[in-house]
Amino acid sequence: MLDLLAPDEGDAVLEIGTGTGWTAGLISARLGAGHVVSVEIDPAMAAQARANLEALGLTPHVVVGDGALGHPESAPYDRVHVSCGVRTVPYTWVEQARPGGVIVLPWMPGWQTGHLVRLRIEDGAASGRFHGTSGFMLMRSQRPAEDPITGAPRTGTSTLDPSELSAAPEGLSLAIAGLLPDVQGHAVTGPDGTLRVAARWNDSHALAVFPPDGTGALVEQRGPRDLWDELEAAVQHWNKWGRPGPERFGLSVTRQGQYVWLDSPSSPLRK
Ligand SMILES: C[S@@+](CC[C@H](N)C(=O)[O-])C[C@H]1O[C@@H](n2cnc3c(N)ncnc32)[C@H](O)[C@@H]1O
């Protein structure tokens, strides 16, 4: 992540999620502690981080607060390094960074894995490509509520080849995350070879169970959205696009919101 951040001499860096202070310490050692502000939501963690850093003679500005708000008092920043998982990138970070500045964060949309992304700020928006998978604890306030699963199931079968989802390539995960924002889900293969794919969004839920003998999946959908149908449509889109890999996808964050694109910010996945 620090390689992607690539700060230059004299840069001002905002870090979100101080934790132990390790990352803030590395950036301070590289740039000088006076150039580093690190925001931690947990006061006890922040106090421990300050103590850890002081023991090394490093005194970056460790602030207790919600990192989603950044730290406007020391803006603008040349680099923003986010050390906790983010579902929705706060536009505040874009506003508090300089044009040409860089934000590096673990984007964790909720579908399977997270993805490391490097965004560059230009014309009031931040855009950039993905750089591999990444898993972090989610930012507080972005942790999804678990609505109870209720309602009568609508049952059906699936036309999907289970191998598409059991070892979903990163490009497919990004396509699903971009086409179905805020849908959480995962695919798990049990010890007997049964594949279970679950998806949820608020009170909508889908579960598909693919038996190992290849006899076809049984699907149950509940709630206002037919999440399984939407998931199948997303897989079909990805196939139609020629099964692009992660290097062709990117994320843009504007004042209006965020979106995933294919090849260029002018080609959002969701039209
Ligand atoms: C994976 S740890 C950070 C590790 C850190 N880079 C280090 O060097 O130890 C994530 C941290 O983010 C903090 N965090 C979670 N939500 C936050 C928020 N909304 N604002 C600021 N910090 C937050 C957690 O309390 C935790 O300390």
PDB file of C-alpha atoms and ligand atoms in Angstrom:
ATOM      1  CA  MET A   1       0.000   0.000   0.000  1.00  0.00           C
ATOM      2  CA  LEU A   2       2.869   2.379   0.750  1.00  0.00           C
ATOM      3  CA  ASP A   3       4.401   1.570  -2.646  1.00  0.00           C
ATOM      4  CA  LEU A   4       1.103   2.569  -4.249  1.00  0.00           C
ATOM      5  CA  LEU A   5       0.927   5.695  -2.092  1.00  0.00           C
ATOM      6  CA  ALA A   6       4.463   6.668  -3.240  1.00  0.00           C
ATOM      7  CA  PRO A   7       4.687   9.913  -1.295  1.00  0.00           C
ATOM      8  CA  ASP A   8       7.291  12.477  -2.313  1.00  0.00           C
ATOM      9  CA  GLU A   9       9.584  14.460  -0.054  1.00  0.00           C
ATOM     10  CA  GLY A  10       7.612  17.252   1.620  1.00  0.00           C
ATOM     11  CA  ASP A  11       4.181  15.674   1.015  1.00  0.00           C
ATOM     12  CA  ALA A  12       1.434  15.982   3.630  1.00  0.00           C
ATOM     13  CA  VAL A  13      -0.235  12.649   4.401  1.00  0.00           C
ATOM     14  CA  LEU A  14      -3.567  11.867   6.011  1.00  0.00           C
ATOM     15  CA  GLU A  15      -3.892   8.360   7.395  1.00  0.00           C
ATOM     16  CA  ILE A  16      -7.249   6.874   8.358  1.00  0.00           C
ATOM     17  CA  GLY A  17      -7.209   4.153  11.045  1.00  0.00           C
ATOM     18  CA  THR A  18      -4.060   4.594  13.169  1.00  0.00           C
ATOM     19  CA  GLY A  19      -4.312   1.182  14.868  1.00  0.00           C
ATOM     20  CA  THR A  20      -0.977   0.418  16.502  1.00  0.00           C
ATOM     21  CA  GLY A  21       0.679   3.408  14.853  1.00  0.00           C
ATOM     22  CA  TRP A  22       2.886   1.196  12.682  1.00  0.00           C
ATOM     23  CA  THR A  23       1.882   2.691   9.318  1.00  0.00           C
ATOM     24  CA  ALA A  24       1.895   6.237  10.700  1.00  0.00           C
ATOM     25  CA  GLY A  25       5.387   5.475  12.042  1.00  0.00           C
ATOM     26  CA  LEU A  26       6.643   4.273   8.665  1.00  0.00           C
ATOM     27  CA  ILE A  27       5.272   7.330   6.876  1.00  0.00           C
ATOM     28  CA  SER A  28       6.686   9.611   9.602  1.00  0.00           C
ATOM     29  CA  ALA A  29      10.122   8.002   9.277  1.00  0.00           C
ATOM     30  CA  ARG A  30       9.969   8.603   5.516  1.00  0.00           C
ATOM     31  CA  LEU A  31       8.583  12.152   5.413  1.00  0.00           C
ATOM     32  CA  GLY A  32       9.002  13.566   8.906  1.00  0.00           C
ATOM     33  CA  ALA A  33       6.303  13.312  11.558  1.00  0.00           C
ATOM     34  CA  GLY A  34       5.256  16.924  11.009  1.00  0.00           C
ATOM     35  CA  HIS A  35       3.855  15.862   7.637  1.00  0.00           C
ATOM     36  CA  VAL A  36       1.592  13.133   9.008  1.00  0.00           C
ATOM     37  CA  VAL A  37      -1.930  13.285  10.474  1.00  0.00           C
ATOM     38  CA  SER A  38      -3.511   9.986  11.501  1.00  0.00           C
ATOM     39  CA  VAL A  39      -7.155   9.646  12.550  1.00  0.00           C
ATOM     40  CA  GLU A  40      -8.283   6.826  14.842  1.00  0.00           C
ATOM     41  CA  ILE A  41     -11.853   6.348  16.050  1.00  0.00           C
ATOM     42  CA  ASP A  42     -10.982   4.387  19.178  1.00  0.00           C
ATOM     43  CA  PRO A  43      -9.515   6.670  21.884  1.00  0.00           C
ATOM     44  CA  ALA A  44      -7.711   3.811  23.643  1.00  0.00           C
ATOM     45  CA  MET A  45      -6.095   2.693  20.363  1.00  0.00           C
ATOM     46  CA  ALA A  46      -5.070   6.279  19.640  1.00  0.00           C
ATOM     47  CA  ALA A  47      -3.476   6.661  23.104  1.00  0.00           C
ATOM     48  CA  GLN A  48      -1.568   3.401  22.670  1.00  0.00           C
ATOM     49  CA  ALA A  49      -0.463   4.401  19.168  1.00  0.00           C
ATOM     50  CA  ARG A  50       0.829   7.757  20.451  1.00  0.00           C
ATOM     51  CA  ALA A  51       2.783   5.930  23.172  1.00  0.00           C
ATOM     52  CA  ASN A  52       4.180   3.413  20.654  1.00  0.00           C
ATOM     53  CA  LEU A  53       5.261   6.198  18.341  1.00  0.00           C
ATOM     54  CA  GLU A  54       6.715   8.404  21.100  1.00  0.00           C
ATOM     55  CA  ALA A  55       8.827   5.454  22.255  1.00  0.00           C
ATOM     56  CA  LEU A  56      10.445   5.623  18.808  1.00  0.00           C
ATOM     57  CA  GLY A  57      10.835   9.388  18.957  1.00  0.00           C
ATOM     58  CA  LEU A  58       8.050   9.898  16.368  1.00  0.00           C
ATOM     59  CA  THR A  59       5.267  12.409  16.984  1.00  0.00           C
ATOM     60  CA  PRO A  60       2.808  12.510  14.072  1.00  0.00           C
ATOM     61  CA  HIS A  61      -0.496  14.221  14.846  1.00  0.00           C
ATOM     62  CA  VAL A  62      -2.754  11.388  16.057  1.00  0.00           C
ATOM     63  CA  VAL A  63      -6.347  12.595  16.164  1.00  0.00           C
ATOM     64  CA  VAL A  64      -9.317  10.829  17.776  1.00  0.00           C
ATOM     65  CA  GLY A  65     -12.314  11.004  15.472  1.00  0.00           C
ATOM     66  CA  ASP A  66     -14.291   9.476  12.659  1.00  0.00           C
ATOM     67  CA  GLY A  67     -11.923   9.112   9.728  1.00  0.00           C
ATOM     68  CA  ALA A  68     -14.853   9.463   7.323  1.00  0.00           C
ATOM     69  CA  LEU A  69     -14.681  13.188   8.137  1.00  0.00           C
ATOM     70  CA  GLY A  70     -10.947  13.371   7.426  1.00  0.00           C
ATOM     71  CA  HIS A  71      -9.159  16.170   9.270  1.00  0.00           C
ATOM     72  CA  PRO A  72      -9.991  19.469   7.572  1.00  0.00           C
ATOM     73  CA  GLU A  73      -7.810  21.497   9.952  1.00  0.00           C
ATOM     74  CA  SER A  74      -4.599  20.237   8.273  1.00  0.00           C
ATOM     75  CA  ALA A  75      -5.906  19.933   4.688  1.00  0.00           C
ATOM     76  CA  PRO A  76      -4.955  19.920   1.873  1.00  0.00           C
ATOM     77  CA  TYR A  77      -3.131  16.585   1.735  1.00  0.00           C
ATOM     78  CA  ASP A  78      -0.977  15.168  -1.044  1.00  0.00           C
ATOM     79  CA  ARG A  79      -1.682  11.587  -0.056  1.00  0.00           C
ATOM     80  CA  VAL A  80      -4.451   9.786   1.852  1.00  0.00           C
ATOM     81  CA  HIS A  81      -3.674   6.301   3.152  1.00  0.00           C
ATOM     82  CA  VAL A  82      -6.658   4.349   4.441  1.00  0.00           C
ATOM     83  CA  SER A  83      -5.936   1.491   6.840  1.00  0.00           C
ATOM     84  CA  CYS A  84      -9.497   0.221   7.275  1.00  0.00           C
ATOM     85  CA  GLY A  85     -11.953  -1.305   4.809  1.00  0.00           C
ATOM     86  CA  VAL A  86     -14.215   1.117   2.944  1.00  0.00           C
ATOM     87  CA  ARG A  87     -17.508   0.316   1.228  1.00  0.00           C
ATOM     88  CA  THR A  88     -18.376   3.867   0.221  1.00  0.00           C
ATOM     89  CA  VAL A  89     -15.463   6.249  -0.255  1.00  0.00           C
ATOM     90  CA  PRO A  90     -16.262   9.486   1.613  1.00  0.00           C
ATOM     91  CA  TYR A  91     -16.090  12.437  -0.779  1.00  0.00           C
ATOM     92  CA  THR A  92     -14.535  14.379   2.137  1.00  0.00           C
ATOM     93  CA  TRP A  93     -11.201  12.694   1.368  1.00  0.00           C
ATOM     94  CA  VAL A  94     -11.337  13.943  -2.210  1.00  0.00           C
ATOM     95  CA  GLU A  95     -12.197  17.451  -1.012  1.00  0.00           C
ATOM     96  CA  GLN A  96      -9.348  17.465   1.500  1.00  0.00           C
ATOM     97  CA  ALA A  97      -6.731  16.302  -1.031  1.00  0.00           C
ATOM     98  CA  ARG A  98      -4.878  18.452  -3.539  1.00  0.00           C
ATOM     99  CA  PRO A  99      -5.467  18.124  -7.286  1.00  0.00           C
ATOM    100  CA  GLY A 100      -3.009  15.433  -8.414  1.00  0.00           C
ATOM    101  CA  GLY A 101      -3.146  13.887  -4.941  1.00  0.00           C
ATOM    102  CA  VAL A 102      -3.498  10.158  -4.368  1.00  0.00           C
ATOM    103  CA  ILE A 103      -5.800   8.078  -2.149  1.00  0.00           C
ATOM    104  CA  VAL A 104      -4.979   4.415  -1.492  1.00  0.00           C
ATOM    105  CA  LEU A 105      -7.640   2.302   0.160  1.00  0.00           C
ATOM    106  CA  PRO A 106      -8.948  -1.224   0.592  1.00  0.00           C
ATOM    107  CA  TRP A 107     -12.331  -1.086  -1.166  1.00  0.00           C
ATOM    108  CA  MET A 108     -14.587  -3.684   0.404  1.00  0.00           C
ATOM    109  CA  PRO A 109     -17.906  -3.567  -1.400  1.00  0.00           C
ATOM    110  CA  GLY A 110     -19.300  -6.652   0.330  1.00  0.00           C
ATOM    111  CA  TRP A 111     -19.163  -9.099  -2.570  1.00  0.00           C
ATOM    112  CA  GLN A 112     -16.561 -11.759  -1.760  1.00  0.00           C
ATOM    113  CA  THR A 113     -13.177 -10.137  -1.257  1.00  0.00           C
ATOM    114  CA  GLY A 114     -11.904  -6.551  -0.965  1.00  0.00           C
ATOM    115  CA  HIS A 115      -9.796  -4.804  -3.590  1.00  0.00           C
ATOM    116  CA  LEU A 116      -6.910  -2.410  -3.197  1.00  0.00           C
ATOM    117  CA  VAL A 117      -7.461   0.746  -5.237  1.00  0.00           C
ATOM    118  CA  ARG A 118      -5.293   3.781  -6.008  1.00  0.00           C
ATOM    119  CA  LEU A 119      -7.317   6.904  -6.832  1.00  0.00           C
ATOM    120  CA  ARG A 120      -5.870  10.082  -8.320  1.00  0.00           C
ATOM    121  CA  ILE A 121      -7.639  13.402  -7.882  1.00  0.00           C
ATOM    122  CA  GLU A 122      -8.449  15.450 -10.934  1.00  0.00           C
ATOM    123  CA  ASP A 123     -11.216  17.972 -11.615  1.00  0.00           C
ATOM    124  CA  GLY A 124     -12.922  17.349  -8.283  1.00  0.00           C
ATOM    125  CA  ALA A 125     -13.162  13.574  -8.768  1.00  0.00           C
ATOM    126  CA  ALA A 126     -10.919  10.673  -7.774  1.00  0.00           C
ATOM    127  CA  SER A 127     -10.361   7.787 -10.184  1.00  0.00           C
ATOM    128  CA  GLY A 128      -8.049   4.844 -10.492  1.00  0.00           C
ATOM    129  CA  ARG A 129      -7.531   1.163 -11.070  1.00  0.00           C
ATOM    130  CA  PHE A 130      -7.481  -1.840  -8.789  1.00  0.00           C
ATOM    131  CA  HIS A 131      -4.258  -3.430  -7.552  1.00  0.00           C
ATOM    132  CA  GLY A 132      -5.061  -6.873  -6.204  1.00  0.00           C
ATOM    133  CA  THR A 133      -7.280  -8.181  -3.469  1.00  0.00           C
ATOM    134  CA  SER A 134      -7.202  -6.915   0.081  1.00  0.00           C
ATOM    135  CA  GLY A 135      -9.049  -7.597   3.336  1.00  0.00           C
ATOM    136  CA  PHE A 136      -9.267  -5.142   6.233  1.00  0.00           C
ATOM    137  CA  MET A 137     -11.643  -4.565   9.139  1.00  0.00           C
ATOM    138  CA  LEU A 138     -14.445  -2.341   7.869  1.00  0.00           C
ATOM    139  CA  MET A 139     -14.612   1.275   8.926  1.00  0.00           C
ATOM    140  CA  ARG A 140     -17.025   1.828  11.763  1.00  0.00           C
ATOM    141  CA  SER A 141     -20.283   3.312  10.470  1.00  0.00           C
ATOM    142  CA  GLN A 142     -19.866   1.360   7.218  1.00  0.00           C
ATOM    143  CA  ARG A 143     -20.433  -2.041   8.810  1.00  0.00           C
ATOM    144  CA  PRO A 144     -23.695  -3.373   7.369  1.00  0.00           C
ATOM    145  CA  ALA A 145     -26.645  -4.097   9.627  1.00  0.00           C
ATOM    146  CA  GLU A 146     -27.832  -7.688   9.450  1.00  0.00           C
ATOM    147  CA  ASP A 147     -31.564  -7.512   8.760  1.00  0.00           C
ATOM    148  CA  PRO A 148     -33.364 -10.715   9.736  1.00  0.00           C
ATOM    149  CA  ILE A 149     -34.210 -13.023   6.836  1.00  0.00           C
ATOM    150  CA  THR A 150     -37.988 -13.226   6.644  1.00  0.00           C
ATOM    151  CA  GLY A 151     -40.742 -13.828   4.112  1.00  0.00           C
ATOM    152  CA  ALA A 152     -41.769 -16.824   2.064  1.00  0.00           C
ATOM    153  CA  PRO A 153     -39.062 -18.143  -0.262  1.00  0.00           C
ATOM    154  CA  ARG A 154     -39.538 -18.068  -4.026  1.00  0.00           C
ATOM    155  CA  THR A 155     -37.853 -21.248  -5.178  1.00  0.00           C
ATOM    156  CA  GLY A 156     -36.277 -21.993  -8.511  1.00  0.00           C
ATOM    157  CA  THR A 157     -33.216 -23.423 -10.200  1.00  0.00           C
ATOM    158  CA  SER A 158     -30.029 -21.866 -11.510  1.00  0.00           C
ATOM    159  CA  THR A 159     -28.585 -21.836 -14.993  1.00  0.00           C
ATOM    160  CA  LEU A 160     -25.131 -20.815 -13.763  1.00  0.00           C
ATOM    161  CA  ASP A 161     -22.097 -23.034 -14.044  1.00  0.00           C
ATOM    162  CA  PRO A 162     -21.099 -23.325 -10.354  1.00  0.00           C
ATOM    163  CA  SER A 163     -17.399 -23.254 -11.205  1.00  0.00           C
ATOM    164  CA  GLU A 164     -17.881 -19.595 -12.263  1.00  0.00           C
ATOM    165  CA  LEU A 165     -18.660 -18.695  -8.669  1.00  0.00           C
ATOM    166  CA  SER A 166     -16.736 -21.276  -6.629  1.00  0.00           C
ATOM    167  CA  ALA A 167     -13.407 -19.855  -7.766  1.00  0.00           C
ATOM    168  CA  ALA A 168     -14.707 -16.505  -8.995  1.00  0.00           C
ATOM    169  CA  PRO A 169     -11.888 -14.640 -10.732  1.00  0.00           C
ATOM    170  CA  GLU A 170     -11.171 -11.177  -9.418  1.00  0.00           C
ATOM    171  CA  GLY A 171     -12.573  -9.594 -12.575  1.00  0.00           C
ATOM    172  CA  LEU A 172     -15.928 -11.290 -11.993  1.00  0.00           C
ATOM    173  CA  SER A 173     -15.960 -10.176  -8.338  1.00  0.00           C
ATOM    174  CA  LEU A 174     -15.383  -6.586  -9.468  1.00  0.00           C
ATOM    175  CA  ALA A 175     -18.087  -6.849 -12.125  1.00  0.00           C
ATOM    176  CA  ILE A 176     -20.601  -8.130  -9.562  1.00  0.00           C
ATOM    177  CA  ALA A 177     -19.579  -5.492  -7.007  1.00  0.00           C
ATOM    178  CA  GLY A 178     -19.909  -2.754  -9.619  1.00  0.00           C
ATOM    179  CA  LEU A 179     -23.227  -3.944 -11.040  1.00  0.00           C
ATOM    180  CA  LEU A 180     -24.800  -4.770  -7.679  1.00  0.00           C
ATOM    181  CA  PRO A 181     -23.521  -2.100  -5.312  1.00  0.00           C
ATOM    182  CA  ASP A 182     -24.173  -2.758  -1.633  1.00  0.00           C
ATOM    183  CA  VAL A 183     -25.078  -6.409  -2.225  1.00  0.00           C
ATOM    184  CA  GLN A 184     -23.105  -8.554   0.168  1.00  0.00           C
ATOM    185  CA  GLY A 185     -22.342 -12.110  -0.697  1.00  0.00           C
ATOM    186  CA  HIS A 186     -20.007 -15.015  -0.740  1.00  0.00           C
ATOM    187  CA  ALA A 187     -19.563 -18.490  -2.208  1.00  0.00           C
ATOM    188  CA  VAL A 188     -18.375 -21.317   0.036  1.00  0.00           C
ATOM    189  CA  THR A 189     -17.624 -24.909  -0.954  1.00  0.00           C
ATOM    190  CA  GLY A 190     -18.213 -27.370   1.899  1.00  0.00           C
ATOM    191  CA  PRO A 191     -16.116 -30.449   2.658  1.00  0.00           C
ATOM    192  CA  ASP A 192     -18.524 -32.661   0.650  1.00  0.00           C
ATOM    193  CA  GLY A 193     -18.148 -30.436  -2.413  1.00  0.00           C
ATOM    194  CA  THR A 194     -21.521 -28.664  -2.045  1.00  0.00           C
ATOM    195  CA  LEU A 195     -21.274 -25.035  -3.141  1.00  0.00           C
ATOM    196  CA  ARG A 196     -23.433 -22.484  -1.302  1.00  0.00           C
ATOM    197  CA  VAL A 197     -23.744 -18.995  -2.729  1.00  0.00           C
ATOM    198  CA  ALA A 198     -25.515 -16.409  -0.579  1.00  0.00           C
ATOM    199  CA  ALA A 199     -26.372 -12.800  -1.377  1.00  0.00           C
ATOM    200  CA  ARG A 200     -28.194 -10.187   0.666  1.00  0.00           C
ATOM    201  CA  TRP A 201     -29.246  -6.563   0.468  1.00  0.00           C
ATOM    202  CA  ASN A 202     -31.272  -5.155   3.339  1.00  0.00           C
ATOM    203  CA  ASP A 203     -34.189  -7.576   3.712  1.00  0.00           C
ATOM    204  CA  SER A 204     -33.632  -9.272   0.348  1.00  0.00           C
ATOM    205  CA  HIS A 205     -31.815 -12.566   0.422  1.00  0.00           C
ATOM    206  CA  ALA A 206     -30.826 -15.310  -2.014  1.00  0.00           C
ATOM    207  CA  LEU A 207     -29.291 -18.702  -1.427  1.00  0.00           C
ATOM    208  CA  ALA A 208     -28.268 -21.198  -4.111  1.00  0.00           C
ATOM    209  CA  VAL A 209     -27.070 -24.677  -3.223  1.00  0.00           C
ATOM    210  CA  PHE A 210     -25.156 -26.574  -5.921  1.00  0.00           C
ATOM    211  CA  PRO A 211     -24.818 -30.298  -5.076  1.00  0.00           C
ATOM    212  CA  PRO A 212     -21.468 -31.873  -5.973  1.00  0.00           C
ATOM    213  CA  ASP A 213     -23.093 -34.377  -8.379  1.00  0.00           C
ATOM    214  CA  GLY A 214     -23.877 -31.561 -10.843  1.00  0.00           C
ATOM    215  CA  THR A 215     -27.649 -32.137 -10.721  1.00  0.00           C
ATOM    216  CA  GLY A 216     -28.340 -28.396 -10.709  1.00  0.00           C
ATOM    217  CA  ALA A 217     -28.814 -25.833  -8.003  1.00  0.00           C
ATOM    218  CA  LEU A 218     -31.857 -25.162  -5.924  1.00  0.00           C
ATOM    219  CA  VAL A 219     -32.380 -21.439  -5.405  1.00  0.00           C
ATOM    220  CA  GLU A 220     -34.374 -19.610  -2.744  1.00  0.00           C
ATOM    221  CA  GLN A 221     -35.039 -15.875  -2.974  1.00  0.00           C
ATOM    222  CA  ARG A 222     -36.764 -13.731  -0.377  1.00  0.00           C
ATOM    223  CA  GLY A 223     -37.590 -10.068   0.011  1.00  0.00           C
ATOM    224  CA  PRO A 224     -38.369  -7.355  -2.537  1.00  0.00           C
ATOM    225  CA  ARG A 225     -35.355  -8.002  -4.812  1.00  0.00           C
ATOM    226  CA  ASP A 226     -34.683 -11.153  -6.843  1.00  0.00           C
ATOM    227  CA  LEU A 227     -31.030 -11.104  -5.940  1.00  0.00           C
ATOM    228  CA  TRP A 228     -30.214 -14.430  -7.578  1.00  0.00           C
ATOM    229  CA  ASP A 229     -31.650 -13.296 -10.900  1.00  0.00           C
ATOM    230  CA  GLU A 230     -29.631 -10.086 -10.604  1.00  0.00           C
ATOM    231  CA  LEU A 231     -26.496 -12.071  -9.829  1.00  0.00           C
ATOM    232  CA  GLU A 232     -26.996 -14.340 -12.853  1.00  0.00           C
ATOM    233  CA  ALA A 233     -27.496 -11.263 -15.033  1.00  0.00           C
ATOM    234  CA  ALA A 234     -24.238  -9.769 -13.681  1.00  0.00           C
ATOM    235  CA  VAL A 235     -22.323 -12.959 -14.555  1.00  0.00           C
ATOM    236  CA  GLN A 236     -23.850 -12.864 -18.049  1.00  0.00           C
ATOM    237  CA  HIS A 237     -22.717  -9.231 -18.481  1.00  0.00           C
ATOM    238  CA  TRP A 238     -19.177 -10.169 -17.478  1.00  0.00           C
ATOM    239  CA  ASN A 239     -19.166 -13.034 -20.014  1.00  0.00           C
ATOM    240  CA  LYS A 240     -20.570 -10.724 -22.709  1.00  0.00           C
ATOM    241  CA  TRP A 241     -17.752  -8.217 -22.036  1.00  0.00           C
ATOM    242  CA  GLY A 242     -15.212 -11.005 -22.749  1.00  0.00           C
ATOM    243  CA  ARG A 243     -14.513 -11.969 -19.122  1.00  0.00           C
ATOM    244  CA  PRO A 244     -12.260  -8.975 -18.349  1.00  0.00           C
ATOM    245  CA  GLY A 245      -9.610  -9.282 -15.647  1.00  0.00           C
ATOM    246  CA  PRO A 246      -9.182  -6.881 -12.714  1.00  0.00           C
ATOM    247  CA  GLU A 247      -6.652  -4.735 -14.596  1.00  0.00           C
ATOM    248  CA  ARG A 248      -9.452  -3.418 -16.828  1.00  0.00           C
ATOM    249  CA  PHE A 249     -11.677  -2.206 -13.964  1.00  0.00           C
ATOM    250  CA  GLY A 250     -11.464   0.995 -11.981  1.00  0.00           C
ATOM    251  CA  LEU A 251     -13.346   3.079  -9.407  1.00  0.00           C
ATOM    252  CA  SER A 252     -14.372   6.732  -9.549  1.00  0.00           C
ATOM    253  CA  VAL A 253     -15.564   8.879  -6.660  1.00  0.00           C
ATOM    254  CA  THR A 254     -17.431  12.083  -7.410  1.00  0.00           C
ATOM    255  CA  ARG A 255     -19.525  14.424  -5.305  1.00  0.00           C
ATOM    256  CA  GLN A 256     -22.582  12.482  -6.560  1.00  0.00           C
ATOM    257  CA  GLY A 257     -21.257   9.079  -5.473  1.00  0.00           C
ATOM    258  CA  GLN A 258     -18.977   6.259  -6.565  1.00  0.00           C
ATOM    259  CA  TYR A 259     -19.072   3.826  -9.479  1.00  0.00           C
ATOM    260  CA  VAL A 260     -17.041   1.020 -11.022  1.00  0.00           C
ATOM    261  CA  TRP A 261     -15.988   1.340 -14.663  1.00  0.00           C
ATOM    262  CA  LEU A 262     -14.500  -0.833 -17.373  1.00  0.00           C
ATOM    263  CA  ASP A 263     -11.427   0.530 -19.215  1.00  0.00           C
ATOM    264  CA  SER A 264     -12.194   4.206 -18.557  1.00  0.00           C
ATOM    265  CA  PRO A 265     -14.160   6.376 -16.108  1.00  0.00           C
ATOM    266  CA  SER A 266     -16.412   7.313 -19.037  1.00  0.00           C
ATOM    267  CA  SER A 267     -17.657   3.689 -19.207  1.00  0.00           C
ATOM    268  CA  PRO A 268     -19.495   2.981 -15.935  1.00  0.00           C
ATOM    269  CA  LEU A 269     -20.725  -0.585 -15.487  1.00  0.00           C
ATOM    270  CA  ARG A 270     -24.178   0.663 -14.507  1.00  0.00           C
ATOM    271  CA  LYS A 271     -25.668   2.830 -17.206  1.00  0.00           C
TER     272      LYS A 271
HETATM  273  C1  LIG B   1      -6.332  -2.572  10.511  1.00  0.00           C
HETATM  274  S1  LIG B   1      -6.332  -1.369  11.749  1.00  0.00           S
HETATM  275  C2  LIG B   1      -5.113  -0.220  11.220  1.00  0.00           C
HETATM  276  C3  LIG B   1      -3.726  -0.742  11.240  1.00  0.00           C
HETATM  277  C4  LIG B   1      -2.711   0.345  11.211  1.00  0.00           C
HETATM  278  N1  LIG B   1      -2.354   0.730   9.846  1.00  0.00           N
HETATM  279  C5  LIG B   1      -1.470  -0.053  11.983  1.00  0.00           C
HETATM  280  O1  LIG B   1      -0.383   0.276  11.501  1.00  0.00           O
HETATM  281  O2  LIG B   1      -1.583  -0.663  13.042  1.00  0.00           O
HETATM  282  C6  LIG B   1      -7.805  -0.466  11.462  1.00  0.00           C
HETATM  283  C7  LIG B   1      -8.026   0.649  12.439  1.00  0.00           C
HETATM  284  O3  LIG B   1      -9.055   1.480  11.923  1.00  0.00           O
HETATM  285  C8  LIG B   1      -9.768   2.009  13.011  1.00  0.00           C
HETATM  286  N2  LIG B   1     -11.053   2.521  12.530  1.00  0.00           N
HETATM  287  C9  LIG B   1     -12.188   1.851  12.254  1.00  0.00           C
HETATM  288  N3  LIG B   1     -13.151   2.681  11.838  1.00  0.00           N
HETATM  289  C10 LIG B   1     -12.606   3.930  11.847  1.00  0.00           C
HETATM  290  C11 LIG B   1     -13.108   5.212  11.544  1.00  0.00           C
HETATM  291  N4  LIG B   1     -14.368   5.409  11.143  1.00  0.00           N
HETATM  292  N5  LIG B   1     -12.277   6.265  11.682  1.00  0.00           N
HETATM  293  C12 LIG B   1     -10.994   6.106  12.100  1.00  0.00           C
HETATM  294  N6  LIG B   1     -10.465   4.903  12.433  1.00  0.00           N
HETATM  295  C13 LIG B   1     -11.272   3.825  12.293  1.00  0.00           C
HETATM  296  C14 LIG B   1      -9.883   0.823  13.955  1.00  0.00           C
HETATM  297  O4  LIG B   1     -10.201   1.237  15.265  1.00  0.00           O
HETATM  298  C15 LIG B   1      -8.473   0.209  13.814  1.00  0.00           C
HETATM  299  O5  LIG B   1      -7.612   0.716  14.787  1.00  0.00           O
END
